[in-house]
Amino acid sequence: MDNIMVSAPNIPAPPWSESDLAAVLEDMSTAYAPRLFTVFEIAADREDARIHAWGMDFGPDESCWFHTADGGASGSISSPERLLRALRNLGDFRLVRHDAARADE
């Protein structure tokens, strides 16, 4: 198994007790969790908005996955910002990240 650095403070070196293991797993889950995002399409008159897509961003060294709200498209792209650039000729789209920043950022 590859060595993975954990950033949990005050955790002793392995092998871990059950409580230390639980703390390590929680820390790793938070540190490496994908960030969720929503892409909104804004009406030209700014009187309406709709969800265009949802996605998960796996970080700067990985890709992100997206799925459109109408089910018409899904796939991967290098970043949520790249998805916005791909949509810019179709209208006004906005990105909203709706979870906490990753612990390693």
mmCIF file of C-alpha atoms in Angstrom:
data_model
loop_
_atom_site.group_PDB
_atom_site.id
_atom_site.type_symbol
_atom_site.label_atom_id
_atom_site.label_comp_id
_atom_site.label_asym_id
_atom_site.label_seq_id
_atom_site.Cartn_x
_atom_site.Cartn_y
_atom_site.Cartn_z
ATOM 1 C CA MET A 1 0.000 0.000 0.000
ATOM 2 C CA ASP A 2 1.322 3.472 -0.881
ATOM 3 C CA ASN A 3 2.235 5.768 1.966
ATOM 4 C CA ILE A 4 -0.207 8.639 2.305
ATOM 5 C CA MET A 5 0.671 11.675 4.332
ATOM 6 C CA VAL A 6 -1.951 12.538 6.918
ATOM 7 C CA SER A 7 -2.260 15.957 8.441
ATOM 8 C CA ALA A 8 -4.152 15.052 11.592
ATOM 9 C CA PRO A 9 -2.380 16.802 14.469
ATOM 10 C CA ASN A 10 -1.266 14.826 17.496
ATOM 11 C CA ILE A 11 -1.821 11.418 15.883
ATOM 12 C CA PRO A 12 0.864 8.884 16.785
ATOM 13 C CA ALA A 13 2.679 6.834 14.168
ATOM 14 C CA PRO A 14 1.017 3.593 12.986
ATOM 15 C CA PRO A 15 -0.145 1.101 14.005
ATOM 16 C CA TRP A 16 -3.128 3.132 15.265
ATOM 17 C CA SER A 17 -5.639 2.484 17.977
ATOM 18 C CA GLU A 18 -9.300 2.440 16.878
ATOM 19 C CA SER A 19 -9.805 6.076 17.963
ATOM 20 C CA ASP A 20 -6.580 7.227 16.228
ATOM 21 C CA LEU A 21 -7.568 5.330 13.084
ATOM 22 C CA ALA A 22 -10.999 6.995 13.096
ATOM 23 C CA ALA A 23 -9.322 10.425 13.377
ATOM 24 C CA VAL A 24 -6.897 9.636 10.535
ATOM 25 C CA LEU A 25 -9.693 8.413 8.248
ATOM 26 C CA GLU A 26 -11.835 11.477 8.969
ATOM 27 C CA ASP A 27 -8.885 13.785 8.282
ATOM 28 C CA MET A 28 -8.062 12.037 5.003
ATOM 29 C CA SER A 29 -11.711 12.055 3.947
ATOM 30 C CA THR A 30 -11.887 15.814 4.481
ATOM 31 C CA ALA A 31 -8.504 16.541 2.908
ATOM 32 C CA TYR A 32 -9.084 14.521 -0.262
ATOM 33 C CA ALA A 33 -12.845 14.892 -0.768
ATOM 34 C CA PRO A 34 -13.992 16.255 -4.122
ATOM 35 C CA ARG A 35 -15.487 19.738 -4.102
ATOM 36 C CA LEU A 36 -19.072 19.968 -5.262
ATOM 37 C CA PHE A 37 -20.192 22.730 -7.616
ATOM 38 C CA THR A 38 -23.214 23.961 -9.550
ATOM 39 C CA VAL A 39 -23.220 25.817 -12.863
ATOM 40 C CA PHE A 40 -26.120 28.240 -13.271
ATOM 41 C CA GLU A 41 -27.412 29.751 -16.497
ATOM 42 C CA ILE A 42 -28.483 33.368 -15.979
ATOM 43 C CA ALA A 43 -31.255 34.866 -18.109
ATOM 44 C CA ALA A 44 -30.248 37.819 -20.314
ATOM 45 C CA ASP A 45 -32.482 40.179 -18.298
ATOM 46 C CA ARG A 46 -31.100 38.749 -15.026
ATOM 47 C CA GLU A 47 -34.633 38.085 -13.849
ATOM 48 C CA ASP A 48 -34.235 34.337 -13.838
ATOM 49 C CA ALA A 49 -31.616 31.647 -13.375
ATOM 50 C CA ARG A 50 -31.631 27.911 -13.746
ATOM 51 C CA ILE A 51 -29.330 25.089 -12.806
ATOM 52 C CA HIS A 52 -27.424 23.994 -15.891
ATOM 53 C CA ALA A 53 -25.135 21.345 -14.343
ATOM 54 C CA TRP A 54 -23.771 19.849 -11.165
ATOM 55 C CA GLY A 55 -20.288 18.517 -10.697
ATOM 56 C CA MET A 56 -17.461 17.239 -8.532
ATOM 57 C CA ASP A 57 -13.988 18.755 -8.722
ATOM 58 C CA PHE A 58 -11.269 16.303 -7.743
ATOM 59 C CA GLY A 59 -8.529 18.926 -7.458
ATOM 60 C CA PRO A 60 -5.874 20.623 -9.544
ATOM 61 C CA ASP A 61 -4.057 17.425 -10.487
ATOM 62 C CA GLU A 62 -7.235 15.575 -11.456
ATOM 63 C CA SER A 63 -10.272 16.256 -13.616
ATOM 64 C CA CYS A 64 -13.788 17.174 -12.660
ATOM 65 C CA TRP A 65 -17.020 15.387 -13.512
ATOM 66 C CA PHE A 66 -20.213 17.162 -14.506
ATOM 67 C CA HIS A 67 -23.791 16.196 -15.338
ATOM 68 C CA THR A 68 -26.302 18.572 -16.896
ATOM 69 C CA ALA A 69 -29.610 19.103 -15.133
ATOM 70 C CA ASP A 70 -31.573 18.001 -18.202
ATOM 71 C CA GLY A 71 -29.552 14.793 -18.435
ATOM 72 C CA GLY A 72 -28.371 15.712 -21.920
ATOM 73 C CA ALA A 73 -24.656 15.624 -21.210
ATOM 74 C CA SER A 74 -22.165 14.354 -18.706
ATOM 75 C CA GLY A 75 -18.453 13.816 -18.724
ATOM 76 C CA SER A 76 -15.131 15.011 -17.451
ATOM 77 C CA ILE A 77 -13.178 18.189 -18.058
ATOM 78 C CA SER A 78 -10.003 19.592 -16.531
ATOM 79 C CA SER A 79 -11.732 22.063 -14.171
ATOM 80 C CA PRO A 80 -15.057 23.763 -13.431
ATOM 81 C CA GLU A 81 -13.578 26.995 -14.790
ATOM 82 C CA ARG A 82 -12.805 25.214 -18.076
ATOM 83 C CA LEU A 83 -16.440 24.102 -18.211
ATOM 84 C CA LEU A 84 -17.501 27.754 -17.849
ATOM 85 C CA ARG A 85 -15.165 28.776 -20.691
ATOM 86 C CA ALA A 86 -16.686 26.053 -22.877
ATOM 87 C CA LEU A 87 -20.178 27.450 -22.197
ATOM 88 C CA ARG A 88 -19.434 31.184 -22.549
ATOM 89 C CA ASN A 89 -20.620 31.414 -26.174
ATOM 90 C CA LEU A 90 -23.992 29.988 -25.174
ATOM 91 C CA GLY A 91 -24.906 32.641 -22.598
ATOM 92 C CA ASP A 92 -24.196 33.882 -19.096
ATOM 93 C CA PHE A 93 -23.128 31.017 -16.845
ATOM 94 C CA ARG A 94 -21.930 31.224 -13.227
ATOM 95 C CA LEU A 95 -20.065 28.783 -11.022
ATOM 96 C CA VAL A 96 -21.008 28.286 -7.382
ATOM 97 C CA ARG A 97 -18.993 25.995 -5.130
ATOM 98 C CA HIS A 98 -21.239 24.812 -2.344
ATOM 99 C CA ASP A 99 -18.977 23.125 0.150
ATOM 100 C CA ALA A 100 -15.972 24.031 2.249
ATOM 101 C CA ALA A 101 -12.547 24.413 0.698
ATOM 102 C CA ARG A 102 -10.388 21.323 0.748
ATOM 103 C CA ALA A 103 -8.086 21.101 3.728
ATOM 104 C CA ASP A 104 -4.993 21.073 1.489
ATOM 105 C CA GLU A 105 -5.847 24.384 -0.233
#
